[in-house]
PDB file of C-alpha atoms in Angstrom:
ATOM      1  CA  UNK A   1      91.462  81.028 108.942  1.00 53.00           C
ATOM      2  CA  UNK A   2      94.973  81.525 110.311  1.00 57.00           C
ATOM      3  CA  UNK A   3      95.320  81.813 114.039  1.00 54.00           C
ATOM      4  CA  UNK A   4      95.962  85.339 115.240  1.00 57.00           C
ATOM      5  CA  UNK A   5      99.643  86.165 115.331  1.00 70.00           C
ATOM      6  CA  UNK A   6     100.764  83.322 113.027  1.00 92.00           C
ATOM      7  CA  UNK A   7     103.261  84.371 110.367  1.00 96.00           C
ATOM      8  CA  UNK A   8     104.414  82.696 107.174  1.00 97.00           C
ATOM      9  CA  UNK A   9     106.815  83.517 104.353  1.00 98.00           C
ATOM     10  CA  UNK A  10     105.515  84.432 100.898  1.00 98.00           C
ATOM     11  CA  UNK A  11     107.231  82.327  98.226  1.00 98.00           C
ATOM     12  CA  UNK A  12     107.283  85.258  95.806  1.00 98.00           C
ATOM     13  CA  UNK A  13     108.565  88.169  97.881  1.00 97.00           C
ATOM     14  CA  UNK A  14     110.296  86.192 100.624  1.00 97.00           C
ATOM     15  CA  UNK A  15     108.619  88.509 103.099  1.00 97.00           C
ATOM     16  CA  UNK A  16     107.396  87.114 106.407  1.00 98.00           C
ATOM     17  CA  UNK A  17     103.913  88.459 107.113  1.00 96.00           C
ATOM     18  CA  UNK A  18     100.753  87.595 109.050  1.00 95.00           C
ATOM     19  CA  UNK A  19      99.217  84.416 107.643  1.00 94.00           C
ATOM     20  CA  UNK A  20      95.864  86.193 107.287  1.00 93.00           C
ATOM     21  CA  UNK A  21      97.417  88.223 104.444  1.00 95.00           C
ATOM     22  CA  UNK A  22      98.413  85.106 102.543  1.00 97.00           C
ATOM     23  CA  UNK A  23      96.768  82.162 100.821  1.00 98.00           C
ATOM     24  CA  UNK A  24      97.896  78.623 101.622  1.00 98.00           C
ATOM     25  CA  UNK A  25      98.315  76.116  98.812  1.00 98.00           C
ATOM     26  CA  UNK A  26      99.095  72.410  98.959  1.00 98.00           C
ATOM     27  CA  UNK A  27     100.096  69.934  96.285  1.00 97.00           C
ATOM     28  CA  UNK A  28      97.574  67.176  95.647  1.00 95.00           C
ATOM     29  CA  UNK A  29      98.416  63.498  95.145  1.00 93.00           C
ATOM     30  CA  UNK A  30      98.651  63.934  91.373  1.00 93.00           C
ATOM     31  CA  UNK A  31     100.834  67.027  91.559  1.00 95.00           C
ATOM     32  CA  UNK A  32      98.031  69.532  91.173  1.00 96.00           C
ATOM     33  CA  UNK A  33      98.131  72.846  93.035  1.00 97.00           C
ATOM     34  CA  UNK A  34      95.184  73.216  95.410  1.00 97.00           C
ATOM     35  CA  UNK A  35      94.187  76.376  97.332  1.00 97.00           C
ATOM     36  CA  UNK A  36      93.532  75.688 101.011  1.00 97.00           C
ATOM     37  CA  UNK A  37      91.794  78.708 102.510  1.00 95.00           C
ATOM     38  CA  UNK A  38      90.656  76.764 105.565  1.00 92.00           C
ATOM     39  CA  UNK A  39      94.282  75.704 106.146  1.00 94.00           C
ATOM     40  CA  UNK A  40      93.245  72.154 106.972  1.00 95.00           C
ATOM     41  CA  UNK A  41      94.389  70.074 104.005  1.00 96.00           C
ATOM     42  CA  UNK A  42      97.258  67.653 104.626  1.00 95.00           C
ATOM     43  CA  UNK A  43     100.658  68.310 103.183  1.00 92.00           C
ATOM     44  CA  UNK A  44     103.273  71.005 103.397  1.00 93.00           C
ATOM     45  CA  UNK A  45     101.747  74.431 103.001  1.00 97.00           C
ATOM     46  CA  UNK A  46     103.041  76.815 100.361  1.00 98.00           C
ATOM     47  CA  UNK A  47     102.147  80.403 101.169  1.00 98.00           C
ATOM     48  CA  UNK A  48     101.598  83.300  98.791  1.00 98.00           C
ATOM     49  CA  UNK A  49     100.538  86.879  99.377  1.00 97.00           C
ATOM     50  CA  UNK A  50      96.834  87.273  98.599  1.00 97.00           C
ATOM     51  CA  UNK A  51      97.230  89.053  95.267  1.00 97.00           C
ATOM     52  CA  UNK A  52      96.216  87.586  91.935  1.00 96.00           C
ATOM     53  CA  UNK A  53      99.222  89.231  90.314  1.00 96.00           C
ATOM     54  CA  UNK A  54     101.452  87.429  92.817  1.00 97.00           C
ATOM     55  CA  UNK A  55      99.973  84.074  91.782  1.00 98.00           C
ATOM     56  CA  UNK A  56     100.610  84.770  88.113  1.00 97.00           C
ATOM     57  CA  UNK A  57     104.227  85.742  88.794  1.00 98.00           C
ATOM     58  CA  UNK A  58     104.846  82.764  91.078  1.00 98.00           C
ATOM     59  CA  UNK A  59     103.485  80.351  88.466  1.00 98.00           C
ATOM     60  CA  UNK A  60     105.511  81.949  85.690  1.00 97.00           C
ATOM     61  CA  UNK A  61     108.704  81.630  87.739  1.00 98.00           C
ATOM     62  CA  UNK A  62     107.995  78.037  88.749  1.00 97.00           C
ATOM     63  CA  UNK A  63     108.110  78.934  92.428  1.00 98.00           C
ATOM     64  CA  UNK A  64     105.474  76.415  93.484  1.00 98.00           C
ATOM     65  CA  UNK A  65     107.427  73.556  91.901  1.00 97.00           C
ATOM     66  CA  UNK A  66     110.590  74.807  93.555  1.00 97.00           C
ATOM     67  CA  UNK A  67     108.936  75.060  96.967  1.00 97.00           C
ATOM     68  CA  UNK A  68     107.323  71.617  96.621  1.00 96.00           C
ATOM     69  CA  UNK A  69     110.496  70.059  95.187  1.00 96.00           C
ATOM     70  CA  UNK A  70     108.448  68.419  92.472  1.00 96.00           C
ATOM     71  CA  UNK A  71     106.653  69.365  89.284  1.00 96.00           C
ATOM     72  CA  UNK A  72     103.413  71.129  90.108  1.00 96.00           C
ATOM     73  CA  UNK A  73     100.498  71.609  87.722  1.00 96.00           C
ATOM     74  CA  UNK A  74      98.019  74.471  88.067  1.00 96.00           C
ATOM     75  CA  UNK A  75      94.671  74.850  86.271  1.00 95.00           C
ATOM     76  CA  UNK A  76      94.456  77.804  83.910  1.00 94.00           C
ATOM     77  CA  UNK A  77      91.625  79.328  85.917  1.00 95.00           C
ATOM     78  CA  UNK A  78      93.344  78.980  89.303  1.00 97.00           C
ATOM     79  CA  UNK A  79      93.305  82.735  89.872  1.00 97.00           C
ATOM     80  CA  UNK A  80      89.558  82.867  89.314  1.00 96.00           C
ATOM     81  CA  UNK A  81      89.052  79.819  91.539  1.00 96.00           C
ATOM     82  CA  UNK A  82      90.929  81.454  94.399  1.00 98.00           C
ATOM     83  CA  UNK A  83      89.018  84.701  93.893  1.00 95.00           C
ATOM     84  CA  UNK A  84      85.693  82.858  94.082  1.00 96.00           C
ATOM     85  CA  UNK A  85      86.769  81.003  97.228  1.00 97.00           C
ATOM     86  CA  UNK A  86      87.899  84.219  98.902  1.00 96.00           C
ATOM     87  CA  UNK A  87      84.615  85.910  97.974  1.00 95.00           C
ATOM     88  CA  UNK A  88      82.596  83.027  99.393  1.00 96.00           C
ATOM     89  CA  UNK A  89      84.628  83.052 102.591  1.00 96.00           C
ATOM     90  CA  UNK A  90      84.203  86.807 103.062  1.00 97.00           C
ATOM     91  CA  UNK A  91      80.459  86.695 102.414  1.00 97.00           C
ATOM     92  CA  UNK A  92      80.081  83.728 104.762  1.00 97.00           C
ATOM     93  CA  UNK A  93      81.934  85.687 107.455  1.00 97.00           C
ATOM     94  CA  UNK A  94      79.513  88.585 107.049  1.00 98.00           C
ATOM     95  CA  UNK A  95      76.562  86.210 107.316  1.00 98.00           C
ATOM     96  CA  UNK A  96      78.019  84.535 110.400  1.00 98.00           C
ATOM     97  CA  UNK A  97      78.627  87.896 112.076  1.00 98.00           C
ATOM     98  CA  UNK A  98      75.013  88.919 111.453  1.00 97.00           C
ATOM     99  CA  UNK A  99      73.669  85.662 112.882  1.00 97.00           C
ATOM    100  CA  UNK A 100      75.886  86.117 115.925  1.00 97.00           C
ATOM    101  CA  UNK A 101      74.452  89.588 116.491  1.00 97.00           C
ATOM    102  CA  UNK A 102      77.856  91.158 115.842  1.00 98.00           C
ATOM    103  CA  UNK A 103      76.955  92.940 112.584  1.00 98.00           C
ATOM    104  CA  UNK A 104      74.150  95.492 112.333  1.00 97.00           C
ATOM    105  CA  UNK A 105      72.971  96.756 108.938  1.00 97.00           C
ATOM    106  CA  UNK A 106      71.281  99.978 107.843  1.00 93.00           C
ATOM    107  CA  UNK A 107      72.678 103.488 107.919  1.00 90.00           C
ATOM    108  CA  UNK A 108      70.444 104.820 110.700  1.00 93.00           C
ATOM    109  CA  UNK A 109      71.162 101.842 112.943  1.00 96.00           C
ATOM    110  CA  UNK A 110      74.848 102.232 112.169  1.00 96.00           C
ATOM    111  CA  UNK A 111      74.631 105.912 113.161  1.00 95.00           C
ATOM    112  CA  UNK A 112      72.992 104.921 116.458  1.00 96.00           C
ATOM    113  CA  UNK A 113      75.845 102.557 117.246  1.00 97.00           C
ATOM    114  CA  UNK A 114      78.418 105.198 116.356  1.00 96.00           C
ATOM    115  CA  UNK A 115      76.743 107.713 118.673  1.00 95.00           C
ATOM    116  CA  UNK A 116      76.730 105.146 121.500  1.00 95.00           C
ATOM    117  CA  UNK A 117      80.371 104.297 120.871  1.00 94.00           C
ATOM    118  CA  UNK A 118      79.507 100.667 120.132  1.00 97.00           C
ATOM    119  CA  UNK A 119      80.606 100.530 116.490  1.00 97.00           C
ATOM    120  CA  UNK A 120      84.089  99.035 116.125  1.00 98.00           C
ATOM    121  CA  UNK A 121      84.184  99.345 112.332  1.00 98.00           C
ATOM    122  CA  UNK A 122      81.841 100.230 109.491  1.00 98.00           C
ATOM    123  CA  UNK A 123      81.623  98.242 106.266  1.00 98.00           C
ATOM    124  CA  UNK A 124      80.523 100.255 103.241  1.00 97.00           C
ATOM    125  CA  UNK A 125      79.294  98.733  99.983  1.00 96.00           C
ATOM    126  CA  UNK A 126      81.737  99.338  97.149  1.00 93.00           C
ATOM    127  CA  UNK A 127      78.949 100.895  95.080  1.00 94.00           C
ATOM    128  CA  UNK A 128      77.628 103.136  97.847  1.00 94.00           C
ATOM    129  CA  UNK A 129      76.282 106.419  96.510  1.00 94.00           C
ATOM    130  CA  UNK A 130      78.153 109.670  97.034  1.00 94.00           C
ATOM    131  CA  UNK A 131      75.419 111.087  99.282  1.00 94.00           C
ATOM    132  CA  UNK A 132      75.540 108.123 101.643  1.00 92.00           C
ATOM    133  CA  UNK A 133      79.322 108.278 101.835  1.00 94.00           C
ATOM    134  CA  UNK A 134      79.300 112.000 102.591  1.00 95.00           C
ATOM    135  CA  UNK A 135      76.617 111.602 105.226  1.00 94.00           C
ATOM    136  CA  UNK A 136      78.551 108.875 107.028  1.00 95.00           C
ATOM    137  CA  UNK A 137      81.785 110.833 107.029  1.00 95.00           C
ATOM    138  CA  UNK A 138      80.046 114.010 108.142  1.00 95.00           C
ATOM    139  CA  UNK A 139      78.540 112.109 111.066  1.00 93.00           C
ATOM    140  CA  UNK A 140      81.924 110.655 112.011  1.00 95.00           C
ATOM    141  CA  UNK A 141      83.492 114.109 111.887  1.00 95.00           C
ATOM    142  CA  UNK A 142      80.718 115.646 113.995  1.00 94.00           C
ATOM    143  CA  UNK A 143      81.228 112.949 116.628  1.00 92.00           C
ATOM    144  CA  UNK A 144      85.022 113.241 116.453  1.00 92.00           C
ATOM    145  CA  UNK A 145      85.247 109.610 115.357  1.00 93.00           C
ATOM    146  CA  UNK A 146      87.161 110.008 112.100  1.00 92.00           C
ATOM    147  CA  UNK A 147      89.490 107.234 113.278  1.00 95.00           C
ATOM    148  CA  UNK A 148      86.694 104.651 113.195  1.00 96.00           C
ATOM    149  CA  UNK A 149      87.627 102.189 110.417  1.00 96.00           C
ATOM    150  CA  UNK A 150      85.418 102.417 107.317  1.00 96.00           C
ATOM    151  CA  UNK A 151      86.126  99.379 105.166  1.00 95.00           C
ATOM    152  CA  UNK A 152      85.042  98.776 101.588  1.00 93.00           C
ATOM    153  CA  UNK A 153      82.909  95.678 101.257  1.00 94.00           C
ATOM    154  CA  UNK A 154      81.051  93.871  98.469  1.00 94.00           C
ATOM    155  CA  UNK A 155      78.496  95.600  96.298  1.00 93.00           C
ATOM    156  CA  UNK A 156      75.150  96.388  97.902  1.00 95.00           C
ATOM    157  CA  UNK A 157      73.365  93.436  96.321  1.00 95.00           C
ATOM    158  CA  UNK A 158      75.989  90.893  97.437  1.00 94.00           C
ATOM    159  CA  UNK A 159      76.099  92.554 100.849  1.00 96.00           C
ATOM    160  CA  UNK A 160      72.345  92.266 101.170  1.00 96.00           C
ATOM    161  CA  UNK A 161      72.246  88.627 100.098  1.00 95.00           C
ATOM    162  CA  UNK A 162      74.884  87.776 102.706  1.00 96.00           C
ATOM    163  CA  UNK A 163      72.782  89.444 105.393  1.00 96.00           C
ATOM    164  CA  UNK A 164      69.392  88.186 104.244  1.00 94.00           C
ATOM    165  CA  UNK A 165      68.229  91.573 102.937  1.00 92.00           C
ATOM    166  CA  UNK A 166      67.613  93.182  99.568  1.00 89.00           C
ATOM    167  CA  UNK A 167      70.446  95.714  99.509  1.00 94.00           C
ATOM    168  CA  UNK A 168      72.862  96.787 102.226  1.00 96.00           C
ATOM    169  CA  UNK A 169      75.077  99.852 101.925  1.00 96.00           C
ATOM    170  CA  UNK A 170      76.360 100.227 105.487  1.00 97.00           C
ATOM    171  CA  UNK A 171      76.805  97.855 108.405  1.00 98.00           C
ATOM    172  CA  UNK A 172      78.654  98.117 111.708  1.00 98.00           C
ATOM    173  CA  UNK A 173      80.647  95.483 113.547  1.00 98.00           C
ATOM    174  CA  UNK A 174      80.176  95.443 117.311  1.00 98.00           C
ATOM    175  CA  UNK A 175      82.267  92.474 118.479  1.00 97.00           C
ATOM    176  CA  UNK A 176      86.071  92.560 118.505  1.00 96.00           C
ATOM    177  CA  UNK A 177      86.634  88.891 117.673  1.00 94.00           C
ATOM    178  CA  UNK A 178      84.158  88.915 114.797  1.00 96.00           C
ATOM    179  CA  UNK A 179      85.557  92.228 113.613  1.00 97.00           C
ATOM    180  CA  UNK A 180      89.021  90.711 113.278  1.00 95.00           C
ATOM    181  CA  UNK A 181      87.748  87.740 111.266  1.00 95.00           C
ATOM    182  CA  UNK A 182      85.398  89.677 108.996  1.00 97.00           C
ATOM    183  CA  UNK A 183      87.899  92.416 108.180  1.00 96.00           C
ATOM    184  CA  UNK A 184      90.677  89.901 107.538  1.00 95.00           C
ATOM    185  CA  UNK A 185      88.486  87.895 105.148  1.00 96.00           C
ATOM    186  CA  UNK A 186      87.313  91.049 103.371  1.00 96.00           C
ATOM    187  CA  UNK A 187      90.890  92.303 103.073  1.00 93.00           C
ATOM    188  CA  UNK A 188      92.119  89.081 101.470  1.00 94.00           C
ATOM    189  CA  UNK A 189      89.258  89.123  98.977  1.00 94.00           C
ATOM    190  CA  UNK A 190      89.567  92.775  98.025  1.00 90.00           C
ATOM    191  CA  UNK A 191      93.355  92.518  97.762  1.00 92.00           C
ATOM    192  CA  UNK A 192      93.144  89.439  95.548  1.00 93.00           C
ATOM    193  CA  UNK A 193      90.301  90.638  93.379  1.00 79.00           C
ATOM    194  CA  UNK A 194      89.936  94.411  93.732  1.00 71.00           C
ATOM    195  CA  UNK A 195      86.224  95.182  93.850  1.00 56.00           C
ATOM    196  CA  UNK A 196      86.526  98.804  92.902  1.00 47.00           C
ATOM    197  CA  UNK A 197      83.564 100.416  91.278  1.00 44.00           C
ATOM    198  CA  UNK A 198      81.698 103.661  90.998  1.00 42.00           C
ATOM    199  CA  UNK A 199      78.681 104.022  93.116  1.00 47.00           C
ATOM    200  CA  UNK A 200      75.032 104.081  92.615  1.00 52.00           C
ATOM    201  CA  UNK A 201      73.377 102.831  95.774  1.00 54.00           C
ATOM    202  CA  UNK A 202      72.090 105.644  97.873  1.00 49.00           C
ATOM    203  CA  UNK A 203      69.508 103.879 100.022  1.00 48.00           C
ATOM    204  CA  UNK A 204      69.160 100.781 102.171  1.00 56.00           C
TER     205      UNK A 204
END
């Protein structure tokens, strides 16, 4: 993941933005376009805002070939490949945060952390039920903590698998460094491949 504070220019918009909002690509030895989420592959990096629509536009306009100063080939399913890589990275970040003791799951445990002022952000499953959402927001309002970030995460089943549980609807981050990494990885995934959905999970 990009170091905090690093900025790069998007080849589509020309906008300079934090590298954590972009995806790095490199050109392989045979001219193929390769996503480099870990930002470790050799070669000149080509940066694009983490939106699937941006990739489609950049490919259509030949911007990768222009940036690389050579003909660049991209697989037809490149957008899906990047989406899968971003999903894996985000889920791995959640798992790592749990193992580090920086992510606590379960609504009641989350409420306890909020009351103690130890929750730095709450991640909510995209398919969380309406009752669970209302209860969380009512608790935040009662504690005058409406400014606490509530971030949409994966669906409850994916969330649970990442954390070694059956289903997870709510979890709280308690470490600032892990919070920054997890939220950045989630943001890139959800921006690239919006995981919107209507809810159904009302328990954990």
